């Protein structure tokens, strides 16, 4: 193990290399582009023993690695925003065929209007697709989760693809110290891929053909069950990762928490700003307010049991969402509300399209919530008071 | 089975019991093509009739490994597969099997990308000239004047000339074929299979359901399309265009069979005006002028 000051994108690229991926599809889209450029460069220098395929769209990126993975090899790609939406159809196709694939999503707002900055709506809009979905809060975690993703998704109790989210720019481009495991440790942790169904003339199988409704529904049910089973697998893999690869993380649970055990109030968040929330917790604790953080690391599977156990007894829960289901509210808020219908939960949608939200803004939001003055709301620090469209006019 | 052609596989690759309509041209093409392909192939089946013809899972009438895939994704999936097989040192050819809608319209970007990268795949377009599996809607490959579910008054535009568009991609091999001439089709598939890199074969597959003719006449329509010079049989290899024997007579306008003989058997051209017929003749004339210029080396594609 060694350590280096690198960006989230570099950390992920190193993780992909260490995973001994065999086929990589690359297509540029901000802010993940650096990952695939780095992989292309590694391949050029002979450091990476993988076939790189430079496709003409994200739809094709997913199709290409799906085709490769269906022959039994380990594959990878990365995307963001419009790109993820463009490959949406293939994202579903891959999960429906139970083909393990790992992909990074450098999260970014979705147009219109154009916006290249961070937001989680792109990522969250795939939550019904059958992919396991995990989200990093640091470049280190982006690397760790990438390595774990291959193990989890290729586990025979799972066989589902897995996407690793990472806040665009905030993690993708920010450099911090990252521990990088040795190839030997990763090799021991991540054995070669095994697959029950591969496309081979020696053993012809069909993937994805038409099925009767009852069989189709059984397939869907199998995805649901695999998703539920993956909870145990994720914990097992996480523990093994701590033991065999990097002994500093905390991966024995799906989600993470901070000063939560004795807390009366909890903030729920996901991704990089969770570190700001930790500072908010420290600040408020100094004032004697018992508050803690529950950090969602896995959107799918959704660890209902753990959430009930850790948050069920809290007096109030404030959910920070960097994504929104229009007319309903933040995605995490909605998930929490359905898990704990009786609890006092309030949701704030904020930070969309790269609106910078740090400790200084989360602190007053939290105070207001503790004082009982918060309804579900949108928060953006701005002079704009009203969102207006132009007056409609008749077209002659 | 022996058709008097050498080096073909007689192991059944299309099993009995397909869900195709009677007289289905894709069934015919698939049988011939798999005989020419031999064993080391994997089919990537793009949404269309062929997704249905194989029958209900978990059984299949295609005696090949098959990856079924969404409309626009076939060439990319095949490209990824080709990379994976290369890595494993396997001489297995990914063969994309797509209809004209999947090729000319929704899948074109992905096809063009694979061609430009010269991915080691064989792309077969079975051209029945409409979206037959979804009720016979016009596609970019539907010819001028043809009545379809979405052009009840006849299509106003000409057929998209895919073979020439593919030639313009500088790929090693492009060919056209017809289910009316199976020997020619098998020869071309064998050639395409042996190519290292991207090859494209477009097979005209007259469809009794969408073209509205008697299902016993599929092969006859396939022949008439060639004899009237509506469908040229050509091959493009190493920068050169070849005209197949069956189409040589088309170079001279006087030896072409009248297009009416091809049209009169089809319900989709029933009762069309003389203007439509002239439009089609015009299309054929211009196409053959172009083929001639390339063939004689006057125009380089
Ligand atoms: S619609 Fe045409 S191509 Fe499709 S199965 Fe029927 S005959 Fe075959």
PDB file of N, CA and C and ligand atoms in Angstrom, chain B residues 20-22 24-26 49 53 128 132 207-209, ligand 1:
ATOM      1  N   UNK B  20     -41.835 -17.665 -37.410  1.00  0.00           N
ATOM      2  CA  UNK B  20     -41.939 -16.776 -38.573  1.00  0.00           C
ATOM      3  C   UNK B  20     -43.275 -16.963 -39.289  1.00  0.00           C
ATOM      4  N   UNK B  21     -43.692 -15.925 -40.034  1.00  0.00           N
ATOM      5  CA  UNK B  21     -44.883 -16.053 -40.874  1.00  0.00           C
ATOM      6  C   UNK B  21     -44.562 -17.053 -42.000  1.00  0.00           C
ATOM      7  N   UNK B  22     -45.600 -17.612 -42.615  1.00  0.00           N
ATOM      8  CA  UNK B  22     -45.344 -18.487 -43.770  1.00  0.00           C
ATOM      9  C   UNK B  22     -44.650 -17.689 -44.875  1.00  0.00           C
ATOM     10  N   UNK B  24     -41.623 -16.644 -44.899  1.00  0.00           N
ATOM     11  CA  UNK B  24     -40.771 -15.587 -44.356  1.00  0.00           C
ATOM     12  C   UNK B  24     -39.383 -15.571 -45.010  1.00  0.00           C
ATOM     13  N   UNK B  25     -38.989 -14.426 -45.547  1.00  0.00           N
ATOM     14  CA  UNK B  25     -37.684 -14.341 -46.213  1.00  0.00           C
ATOM     15  C   UNK B  25     -36.516 -14.403 -45.218  1.00  0.00           C
ATOM     16  N   UNK B  26     -36.769 -13.980 -43.990  1.00  0.00           N
ATOM     17  CA  UNK B  26     -35.677 -13.995 -43.008  1.00  0.00           C
ATOM     18  C   UNK B  26     -35.313 -15.431 -42.652  1.00  0.00           C
ATOM     19  N   UNK B  49     -38.204  -8.643 -36.341  1.00  0.00           N
ATOM     20  CA  UNK B  49     -38.831  -9.953 -36.530  1.00  0.00           C
ATOM     21  C   UNK B  49     -37.954 -11.078 -36.001  1.00  0.00           C
ATOM     22  N   UNK B  53     -38.719 -14.576 -34.279  1.00  0.00           N
ATOM     23  CA  UNK B  53     -38.595 -15.816 -35.041  1.00  0.00           C
ATOM     24  C   UNK B  53     -37.933 -16.926 -34.224  1.00  0.00           C
ATOM     25  N   UNK B 128     -36.340  -5.798 -45.444  1.00  0.00           N
ATOM     26  CA  UNK B 128     -37.697  -6.054 -45.957  1.00  0.00           C
ATOM     27  C   UNK B 128     -38.449  -4.745 -46.165  1.00  0.00           C
ATOM     28  N   UNK B 132     -41.596  -4.297 -40.306  1.00  0.00           N
ATOM     29  CA  UNK B 132     -42.639  -5.306 -40.468  1.00  0.00           C
ATOM     30  C   UNK B 132     -43.116  -5.864 -39.135  1.00  0.00           C
ATOM     31  N   UNK B 207     -41.057  -9.430 -48.272  1.00  0.00           N
ATOM     32  CA  UNK B 207     -41.825  -9.873 -47.119  1.00  0.00           C
ATOM     33  C   UNK B 207     -43.301 -10.028 -47.497  1.00  0.00           C
ATOM     34  N   UNK B 208     -43.795 -11.259 -47.549  1.00  0.00           N
ATOM     35  CA  UNK B 208     -45.176 -11.464 -48.008  1.00  0.00           C
ATOM     36  C   UNK B 208     -46.187 -10.693 -47.171  1.00  0.00           C
ATOM     37  N   UNK B 209     -45.861 -10.492 -45.921  1.00  0.00           N
ATOM     38  CA  UNK B 209     -46.801  -9.826 -45.019  1.00  0.00           C
ATOM     39  C   UNK B 209     -46.870  -8.324 -45.309  1.00  0.00           C
TER      40      UNK B 209
HETATM   41  S1  LIG C   1     -43.248  -9.983 -40.971  1.00  0.00           S
HETATM   42 FE1  LIG C   1     -41.973 -10.637 -42.665  1.00  0.00          FE
HETATM   43  S2  LIG C   1     -39.882 -10.816 -41.890  1.00  0.00           S
HETATM   44 FE2  LIG C   1     -41.299 -10.708 -40.152  1.00  0.00          FE
HETATM   45  S3  LIG C   1     -41.661 -12.837 -39.621  1.00  0.00           S
HETATM   46 FE3  LIG C   1     -43.314 -12.224 -40.988  1.00  0.00          FE
HETATM   47  S4  LIG C   1     -42.607 -12.735 -43.047  1.00  0.00           S
HETATM   48 FE4  LIG C   1     -40.834 -12.821 -41.680  1.00  0.00          FE
END
